[in-house]
XYZ file of C-alpha atoms in Angstrom:
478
model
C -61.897 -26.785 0.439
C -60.879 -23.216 -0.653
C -58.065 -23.514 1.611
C -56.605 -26.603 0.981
C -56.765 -25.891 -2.633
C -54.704 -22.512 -1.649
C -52.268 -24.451 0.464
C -51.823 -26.567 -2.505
C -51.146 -23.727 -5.059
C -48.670 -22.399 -2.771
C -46.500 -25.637 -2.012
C -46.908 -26.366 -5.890
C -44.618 -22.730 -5.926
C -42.388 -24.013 -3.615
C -41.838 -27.213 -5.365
C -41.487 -25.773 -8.650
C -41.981 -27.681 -12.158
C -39.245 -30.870 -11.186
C -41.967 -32.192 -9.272
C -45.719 -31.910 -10.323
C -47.793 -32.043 -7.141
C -51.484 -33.762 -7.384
C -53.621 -33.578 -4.555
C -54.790 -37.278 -3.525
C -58.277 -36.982 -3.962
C -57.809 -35.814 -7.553
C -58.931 -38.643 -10.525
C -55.518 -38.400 -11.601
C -54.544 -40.135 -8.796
C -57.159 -42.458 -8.122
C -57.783 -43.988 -11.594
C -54.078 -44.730 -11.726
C -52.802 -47.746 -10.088
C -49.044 -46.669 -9.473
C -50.120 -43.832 -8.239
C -51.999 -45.647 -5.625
C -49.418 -47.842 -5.067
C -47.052 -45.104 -4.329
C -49.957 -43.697 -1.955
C -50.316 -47.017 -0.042
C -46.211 -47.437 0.485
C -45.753 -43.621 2.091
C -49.133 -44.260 4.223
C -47.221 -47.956 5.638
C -43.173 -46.487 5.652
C -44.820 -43.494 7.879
C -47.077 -45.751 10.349
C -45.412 -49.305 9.821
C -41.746 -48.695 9.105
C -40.908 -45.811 10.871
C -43.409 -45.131 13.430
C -44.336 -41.858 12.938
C -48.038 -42.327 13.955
C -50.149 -44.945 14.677
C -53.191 -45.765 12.194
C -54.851 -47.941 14.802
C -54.803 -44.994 17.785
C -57.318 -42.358 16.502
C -59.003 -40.332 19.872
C -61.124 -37.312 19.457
C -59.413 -34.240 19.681
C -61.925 -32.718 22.737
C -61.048 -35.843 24.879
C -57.102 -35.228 23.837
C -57.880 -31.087 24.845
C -59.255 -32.359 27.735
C -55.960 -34.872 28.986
C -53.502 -32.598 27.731
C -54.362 -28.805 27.291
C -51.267 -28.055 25.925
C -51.360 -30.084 23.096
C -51.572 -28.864 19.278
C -52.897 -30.224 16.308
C -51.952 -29.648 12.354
C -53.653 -31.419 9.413
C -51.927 -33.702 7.311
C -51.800 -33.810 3.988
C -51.300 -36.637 1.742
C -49.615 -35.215 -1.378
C -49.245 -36.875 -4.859
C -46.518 -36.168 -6.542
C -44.716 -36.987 -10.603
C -40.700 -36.704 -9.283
C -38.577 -35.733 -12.248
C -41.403 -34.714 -14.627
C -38.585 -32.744 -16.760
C -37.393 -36.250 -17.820
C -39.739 -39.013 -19.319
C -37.278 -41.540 -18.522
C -36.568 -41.136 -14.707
C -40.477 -39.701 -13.988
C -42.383 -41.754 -11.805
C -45.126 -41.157 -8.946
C -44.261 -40.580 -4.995
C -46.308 -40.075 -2.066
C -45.269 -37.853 0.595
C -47.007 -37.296 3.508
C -46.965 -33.354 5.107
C -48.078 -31.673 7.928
C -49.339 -28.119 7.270
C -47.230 -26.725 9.825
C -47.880 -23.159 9.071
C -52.023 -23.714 10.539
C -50.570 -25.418 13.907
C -53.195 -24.732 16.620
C -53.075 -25.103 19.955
C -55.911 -26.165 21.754
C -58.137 -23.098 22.302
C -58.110 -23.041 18.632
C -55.031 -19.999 18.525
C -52.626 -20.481 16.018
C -48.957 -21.412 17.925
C -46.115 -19.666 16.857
C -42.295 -20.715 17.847
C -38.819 -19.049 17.849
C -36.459 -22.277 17.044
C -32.841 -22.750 16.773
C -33.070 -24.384 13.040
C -29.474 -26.169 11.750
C -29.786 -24.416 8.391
C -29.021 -26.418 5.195
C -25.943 -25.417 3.035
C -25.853 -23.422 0.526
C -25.526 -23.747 -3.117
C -22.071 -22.224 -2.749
C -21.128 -25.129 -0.607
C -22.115 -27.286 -3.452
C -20.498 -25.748 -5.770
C -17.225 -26.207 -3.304
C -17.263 -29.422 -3.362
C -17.196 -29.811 -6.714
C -14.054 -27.389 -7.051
C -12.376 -29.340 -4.128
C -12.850 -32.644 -6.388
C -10.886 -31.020 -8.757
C -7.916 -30.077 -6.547
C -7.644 -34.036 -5.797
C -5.679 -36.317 -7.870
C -8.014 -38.824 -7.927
C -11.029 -36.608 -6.957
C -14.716 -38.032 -6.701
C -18.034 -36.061 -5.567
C -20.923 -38.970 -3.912
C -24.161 -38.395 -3.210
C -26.165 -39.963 -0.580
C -29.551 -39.315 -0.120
C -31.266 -40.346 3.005
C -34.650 -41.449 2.435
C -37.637 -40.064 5.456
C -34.249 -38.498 6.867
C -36.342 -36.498 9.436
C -38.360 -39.382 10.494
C -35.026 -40.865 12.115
C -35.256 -38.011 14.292
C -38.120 -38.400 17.529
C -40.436 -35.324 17.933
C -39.691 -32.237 20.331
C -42.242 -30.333 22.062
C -45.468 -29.960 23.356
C -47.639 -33.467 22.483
C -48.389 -32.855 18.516
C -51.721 -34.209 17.241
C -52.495 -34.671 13.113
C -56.215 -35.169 11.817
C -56.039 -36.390 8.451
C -58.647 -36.729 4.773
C -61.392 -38.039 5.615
C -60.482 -40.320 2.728
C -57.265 -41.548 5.089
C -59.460 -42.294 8.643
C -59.502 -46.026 8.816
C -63.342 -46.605 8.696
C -64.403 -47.474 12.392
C -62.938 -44.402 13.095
C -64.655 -42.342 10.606
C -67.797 -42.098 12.958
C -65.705 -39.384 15.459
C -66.687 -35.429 14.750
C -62.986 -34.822 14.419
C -60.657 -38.204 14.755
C -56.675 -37.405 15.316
C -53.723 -39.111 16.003
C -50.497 -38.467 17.948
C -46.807 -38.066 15.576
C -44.037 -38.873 17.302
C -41.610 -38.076 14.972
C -40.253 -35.171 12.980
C -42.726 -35.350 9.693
C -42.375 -32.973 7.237
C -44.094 -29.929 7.589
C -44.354 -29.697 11.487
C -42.339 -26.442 12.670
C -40.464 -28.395 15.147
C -39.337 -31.257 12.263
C -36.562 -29.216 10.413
C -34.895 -28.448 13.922
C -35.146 -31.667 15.453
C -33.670 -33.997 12.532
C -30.690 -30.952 11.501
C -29.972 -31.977 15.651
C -30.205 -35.171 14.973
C -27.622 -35.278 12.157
C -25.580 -33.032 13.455
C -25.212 -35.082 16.846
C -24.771 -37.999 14.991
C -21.867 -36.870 13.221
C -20.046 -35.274 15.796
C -19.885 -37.868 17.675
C -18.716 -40.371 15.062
C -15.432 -37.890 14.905
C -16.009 -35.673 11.756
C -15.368 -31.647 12.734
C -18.241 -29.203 11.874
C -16.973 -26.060 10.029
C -18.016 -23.400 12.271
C -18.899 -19.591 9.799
C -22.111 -17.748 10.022
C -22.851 -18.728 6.473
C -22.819 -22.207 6.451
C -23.949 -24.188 9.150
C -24.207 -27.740 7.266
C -20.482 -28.385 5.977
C -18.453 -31.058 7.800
C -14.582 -31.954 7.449
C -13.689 -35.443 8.009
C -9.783 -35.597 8.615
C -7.835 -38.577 6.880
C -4.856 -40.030 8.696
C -1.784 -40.616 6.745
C -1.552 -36.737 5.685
C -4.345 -37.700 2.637
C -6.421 -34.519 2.053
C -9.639 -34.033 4.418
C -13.079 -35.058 3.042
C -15.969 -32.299 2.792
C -19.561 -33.095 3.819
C -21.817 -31.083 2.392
C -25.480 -31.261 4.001
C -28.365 -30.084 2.385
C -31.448 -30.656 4.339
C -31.505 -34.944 3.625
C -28.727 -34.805 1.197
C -25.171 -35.197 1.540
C -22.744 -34.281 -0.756
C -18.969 -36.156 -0.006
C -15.908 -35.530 -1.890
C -12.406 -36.280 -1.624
C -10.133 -38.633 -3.016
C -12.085 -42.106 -4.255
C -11.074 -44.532 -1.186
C -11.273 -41.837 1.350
C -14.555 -40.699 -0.019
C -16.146 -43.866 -0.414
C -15.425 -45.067 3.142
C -17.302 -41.681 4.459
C -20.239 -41.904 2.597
C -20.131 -46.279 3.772
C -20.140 -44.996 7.240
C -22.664 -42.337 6.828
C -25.091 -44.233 5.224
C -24.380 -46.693 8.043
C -24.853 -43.909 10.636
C -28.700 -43.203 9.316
C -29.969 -46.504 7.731
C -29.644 -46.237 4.199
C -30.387 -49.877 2.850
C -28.248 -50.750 0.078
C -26.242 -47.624 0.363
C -22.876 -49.406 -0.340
C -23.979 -50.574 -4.262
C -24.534 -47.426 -4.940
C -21.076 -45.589 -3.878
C -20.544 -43.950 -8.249
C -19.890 -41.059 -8.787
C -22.231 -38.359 -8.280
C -24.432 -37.520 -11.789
C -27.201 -35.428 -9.906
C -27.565 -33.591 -7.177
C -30.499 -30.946 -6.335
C -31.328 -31.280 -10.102
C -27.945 -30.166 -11.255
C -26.405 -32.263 -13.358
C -22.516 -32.956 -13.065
C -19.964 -34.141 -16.115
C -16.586 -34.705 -15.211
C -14.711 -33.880 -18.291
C -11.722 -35.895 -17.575
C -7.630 -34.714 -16.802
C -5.775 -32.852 -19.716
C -2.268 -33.942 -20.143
C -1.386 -30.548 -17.519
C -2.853 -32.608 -15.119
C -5.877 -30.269 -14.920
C -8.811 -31.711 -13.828
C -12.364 -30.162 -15.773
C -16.415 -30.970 -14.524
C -19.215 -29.155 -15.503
C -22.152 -28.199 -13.751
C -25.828 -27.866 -16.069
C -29.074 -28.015 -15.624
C -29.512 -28.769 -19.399
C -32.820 -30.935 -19.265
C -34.688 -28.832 -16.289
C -33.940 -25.455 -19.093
C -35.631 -27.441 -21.739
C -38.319 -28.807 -19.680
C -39.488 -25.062 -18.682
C -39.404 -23.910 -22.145
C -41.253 -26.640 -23.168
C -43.580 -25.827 -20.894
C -43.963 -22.318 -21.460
C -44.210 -22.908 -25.101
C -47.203 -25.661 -24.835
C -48.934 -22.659 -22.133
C -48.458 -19.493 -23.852
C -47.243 -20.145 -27.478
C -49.855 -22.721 -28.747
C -46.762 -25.120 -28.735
C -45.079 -22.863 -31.080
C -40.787 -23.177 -30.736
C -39.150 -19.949 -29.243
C -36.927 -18.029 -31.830
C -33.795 -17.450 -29.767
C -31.854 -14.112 -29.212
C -28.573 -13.516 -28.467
C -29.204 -11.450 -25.432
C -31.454 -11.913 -21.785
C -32.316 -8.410 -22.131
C -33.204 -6.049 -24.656
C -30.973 -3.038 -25.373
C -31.709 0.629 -24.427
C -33.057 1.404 -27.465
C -35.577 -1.542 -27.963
C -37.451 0.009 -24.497
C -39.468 2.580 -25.783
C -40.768 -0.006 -28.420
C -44.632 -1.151 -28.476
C -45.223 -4.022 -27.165
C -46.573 -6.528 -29.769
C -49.915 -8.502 -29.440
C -48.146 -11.574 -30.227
C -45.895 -11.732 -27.174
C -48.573 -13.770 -24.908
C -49.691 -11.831 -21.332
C -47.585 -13.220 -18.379
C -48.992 -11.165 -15.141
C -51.027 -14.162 -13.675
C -47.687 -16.269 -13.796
C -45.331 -13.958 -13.796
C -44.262 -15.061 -9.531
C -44.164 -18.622 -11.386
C -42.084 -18.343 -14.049
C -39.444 -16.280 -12.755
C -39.171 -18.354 -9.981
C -37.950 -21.482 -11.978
C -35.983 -19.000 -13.865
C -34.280 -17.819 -10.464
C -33.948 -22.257 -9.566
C -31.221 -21.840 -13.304
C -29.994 -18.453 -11.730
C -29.017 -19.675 -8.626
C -27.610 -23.128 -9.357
C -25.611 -22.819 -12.700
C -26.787 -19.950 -14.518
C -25.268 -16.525 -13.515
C -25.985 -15.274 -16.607
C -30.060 -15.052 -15.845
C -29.442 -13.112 -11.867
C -29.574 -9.319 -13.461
C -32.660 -9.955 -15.337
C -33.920 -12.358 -13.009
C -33.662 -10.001 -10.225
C -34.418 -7.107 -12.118
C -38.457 -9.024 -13.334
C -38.903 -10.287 -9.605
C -38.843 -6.303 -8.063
C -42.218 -5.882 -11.009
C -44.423 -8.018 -9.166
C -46.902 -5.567 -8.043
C -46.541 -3.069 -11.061
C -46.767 -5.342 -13.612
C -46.956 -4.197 -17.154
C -46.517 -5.156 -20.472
C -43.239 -4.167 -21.094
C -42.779 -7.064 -18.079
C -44.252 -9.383 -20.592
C -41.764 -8.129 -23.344
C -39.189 -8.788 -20.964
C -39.845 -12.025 -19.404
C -40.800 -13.697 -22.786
C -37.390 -12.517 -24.331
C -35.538 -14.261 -21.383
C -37.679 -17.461 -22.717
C -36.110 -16.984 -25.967
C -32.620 -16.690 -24.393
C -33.122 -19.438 -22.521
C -34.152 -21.436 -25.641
C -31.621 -20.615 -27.580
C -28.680 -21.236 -24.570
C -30.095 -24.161 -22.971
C -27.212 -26.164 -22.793
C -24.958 -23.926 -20.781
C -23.536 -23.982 -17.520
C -20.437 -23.331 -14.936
C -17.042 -24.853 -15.729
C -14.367 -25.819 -12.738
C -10.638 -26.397 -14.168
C -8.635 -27.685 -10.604
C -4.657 -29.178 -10.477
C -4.495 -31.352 -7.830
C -0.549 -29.141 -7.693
C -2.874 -25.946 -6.822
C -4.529 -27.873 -3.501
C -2.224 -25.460 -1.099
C -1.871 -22.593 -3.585
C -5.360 -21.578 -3.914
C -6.904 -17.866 -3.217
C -10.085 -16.525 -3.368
C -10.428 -13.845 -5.827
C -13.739 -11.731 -5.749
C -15.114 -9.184 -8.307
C -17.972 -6.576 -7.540
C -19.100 -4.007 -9.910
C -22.220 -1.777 -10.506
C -24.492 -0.023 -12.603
C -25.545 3.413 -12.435
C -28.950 4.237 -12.773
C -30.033 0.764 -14.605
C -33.217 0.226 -14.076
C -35.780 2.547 -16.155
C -38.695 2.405 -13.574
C -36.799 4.259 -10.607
C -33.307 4.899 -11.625
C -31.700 2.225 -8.894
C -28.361 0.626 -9.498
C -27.620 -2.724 -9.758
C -24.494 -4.563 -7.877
C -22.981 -7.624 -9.178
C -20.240 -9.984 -7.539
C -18.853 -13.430 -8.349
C -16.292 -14.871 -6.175
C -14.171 -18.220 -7.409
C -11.173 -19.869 -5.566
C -8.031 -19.637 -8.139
C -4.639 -20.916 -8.621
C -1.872 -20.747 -10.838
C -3.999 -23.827 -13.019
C -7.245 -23.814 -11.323
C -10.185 -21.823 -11.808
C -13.546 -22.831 -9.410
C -16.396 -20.730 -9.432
C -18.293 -20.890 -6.228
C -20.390 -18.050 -5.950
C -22.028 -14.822 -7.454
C -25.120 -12.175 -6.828
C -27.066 -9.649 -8.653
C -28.803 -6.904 -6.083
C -30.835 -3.725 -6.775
C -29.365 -1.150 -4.617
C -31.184 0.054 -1.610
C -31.105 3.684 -2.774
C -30.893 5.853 -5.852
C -27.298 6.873 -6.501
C -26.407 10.256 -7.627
C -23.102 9.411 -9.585
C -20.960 6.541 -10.665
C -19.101 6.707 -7.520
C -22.008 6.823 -5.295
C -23.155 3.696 -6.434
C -19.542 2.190 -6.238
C -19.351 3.314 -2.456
C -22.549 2.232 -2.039
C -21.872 -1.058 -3.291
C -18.649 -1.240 -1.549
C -20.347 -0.697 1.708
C -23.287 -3.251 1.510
C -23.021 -5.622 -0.693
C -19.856 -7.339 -0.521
């Protein structure tokens, strides 16, 4: 029990505040009716509608030892979940069934560990691409398709893979067997093997339906479609079960028609609008100016205020955050005592700067210096730390509704450069003297200005000088 309350605190970090994970055994979930409903339809689309593992096939795992000695087995978990709990309007409960793929044992009871070939999701800079490509079309849209159990379509790999499940989840005329399990056959969530067998699955799919994979080290997920007629090529972005499409409307729409066609999405081609979410980042096309400049805007507006709520109602009796103009405090506020008021973060500290680093990465480069700077305290913890992260709180508060502009002229499309801009500090950071590097990189053009990336990175080693820490920055982190 110890342990699967662990496992649970640790993919409850993972997951972040978006989605509030309850385990299934909890009340919460079994005095409420949807959320036993939503239990009930994961349990049937795994078994029923797409075959993962058969409820009616349970064998005890010495007799399975015995047939196959080679075999493994993993528990599964069951795991409750409120999707969208940042907004009351679009919250609602979904099951999703896991395998804990990080206690897979093979059948001598050793845990098995594997050196796979993973197809690695894009990044967030390839999301952010796409939306600066929309805006070097003249009649520019970004879709989004998501692909629900996307690695279920894809059959298992391996060595045969047994799950034991709940007890709660044994049908009951199996419940009698020491230690019932079941064979997968496909790639569930959570198995080591699942990640690497649906990212093969996609990416054979699309290749051979014609579209060209983008072949750099960095990103292994992005996908050109080619148009005939000389229109502009459409980018796929592919983020684990999401795709990202954008090009010009008709050419766009008839990708993401074929895609969805390609992997099963029901009722896929009702729902070809324009993209308004994507990885919780929302997007607001701003319209054309009379330059013919196109303008969106990446936020993450109600995911800022749903943190801050949240750290108000925890560690401010519900009490609103006075804002301040800056994430961190000035060189002269350090030596300051810290005041009893400003509440003790150590036990969440991991936590809380980790949904601050979810704003940092996405749409926020404002929050990577101090972001980066609180997640090196970890271990040394102090209160100063507290100081710290509570002020970024109050930032936070008072900027909320800020994020990343992207001005594009459809004029620009073959005109376009990428700019990028590094710089460092010398001898920033109070508790050992390090220097920090910064870069953002953006695509530009004579009208068009598209942010795709940036960074903020303690360096390795303590510069002397100004122009150690410039060579030093040169050297490894651009």
């Amino acid at each position: 029990m110890a342990q699967y309350h662990a496992d649970l605190r640790c993919i409850r970090r993972q997951l972040g505040c978006v989605t509030k994970v309850v385990p299934f055994r909890s009340r919460q979930v079994q005095d409420d009716p949807l959320a036993m409903q939503a239990a009930q339809a994961e349990m049937k689309q795994l078994s029923v509608d797409k075959g993962a593992f058969d409820m009616g096939a349970f064998q005890e795992w010495d007799d399975v030892a015995r047939k196959w000695p080679e075999a493994r087995i993993v528990r599964f978990f069951l795991l409750m979940a409120i999707k969208h709990a940042q907004d009351a309007a679009k919250a609602k409960w979904k099951g999703r069934g896991v395998a804990l793929g990080n206690n897979e044992r093979n059948t001598f009871g050793e845990r098995v560990v594997e050196d796979l070939m993973n197809v690695v999701p894009s990044s967030l800079d390839s999301v952010r691409l796409g939306v600066g490509y929309e805006c070097l079309m003249r009649a520019g849209v970004t879709l989004s398709l998501d692909v629900p159990g996307a690695y279920l379509l894809a059959d298992l790999t391996g060595a045969p893979t047994f799950i034991e499940f709940e007890r709660e989840l044994v049908p009951p005329r199996f419940r009698h067997m020491r230690r019932p399990c079941t064979r997968v056959w496909k790639a569930l969530y959570g198995l080591p093997r699942a990640s690497a067998d649906w990212g093969a699955k996609c990416r054979r799919e699309l290749l051979a339906a014609g579209y060209r994979h983008v072949r750099d080290p960095q990103e292994d997920s992005l996908y050109i479609r080619e148009m005939p007629h000389g229109q502009p090529a459409v980018v796929i972005v592919v983020y684990t079960a999401d795709f990202q499409i954008t090009g010009e409307e008709p050419c766009a729409k008839a990708v993401y028609w074929q895609i969805a066609k390609l992997f099963q999405v029901a009722g896929a081609t009702e729902a070809a609008a324009p993209m308004q979410e994507f990885l919780g980042i929302e997007r607001v096309p701003r319209g054309v100016g009379v330059d013919g400049v196109r303008h969106v805007v990446l936020h993450q507006v109600k995911y800022a205020r749903f943190i801050c709520d949240d750290y108000e109602r925890r560690f401010c009796a519900g009490k609103r955050l006075r804002g301040v103009a800056t994430p961190m405090a000035t060189g002269h506020d350090e030596g300051e005592e810290v005041p009893e008021a400003i509440p003790e973060l150590k036990a969440a500290a991991a936590e809380l700067v980790g949904r601050l680093l979810w704003l940092a990465r996405c749409t926020r480069p404002d929050l990577s210096q101090p972001c980066n700077s609180m997640a090196r305290r970890y271990r040394q913890w102090e209160r100063v730390d507290d100081r710290a992260l509570h002020r970024l709180f109050r930032y936070l508060r008072a900027y909320e509704a800020v994020g990343i502009g992207f001005w594009g002229a459809a004029e620009d499309l073959h005109k376009i450069i990428v700019e990028v801009w590094a710089d460092s500090s010398h001898a920033g950071e109070v508790c050992d003297a390090r220097s920090t590097s910064g870069v953002v990189a953006a695509l530009r053009g004579p009208k068009s200005w598209l942010p795709v990336g940036w960074g903020s990175r303690t360096q390795s080693a303590t510069a002397l000088s100004t122009p150690v820490s410039y060579t030093h920055l040169r050297a490894h982190e651009t």
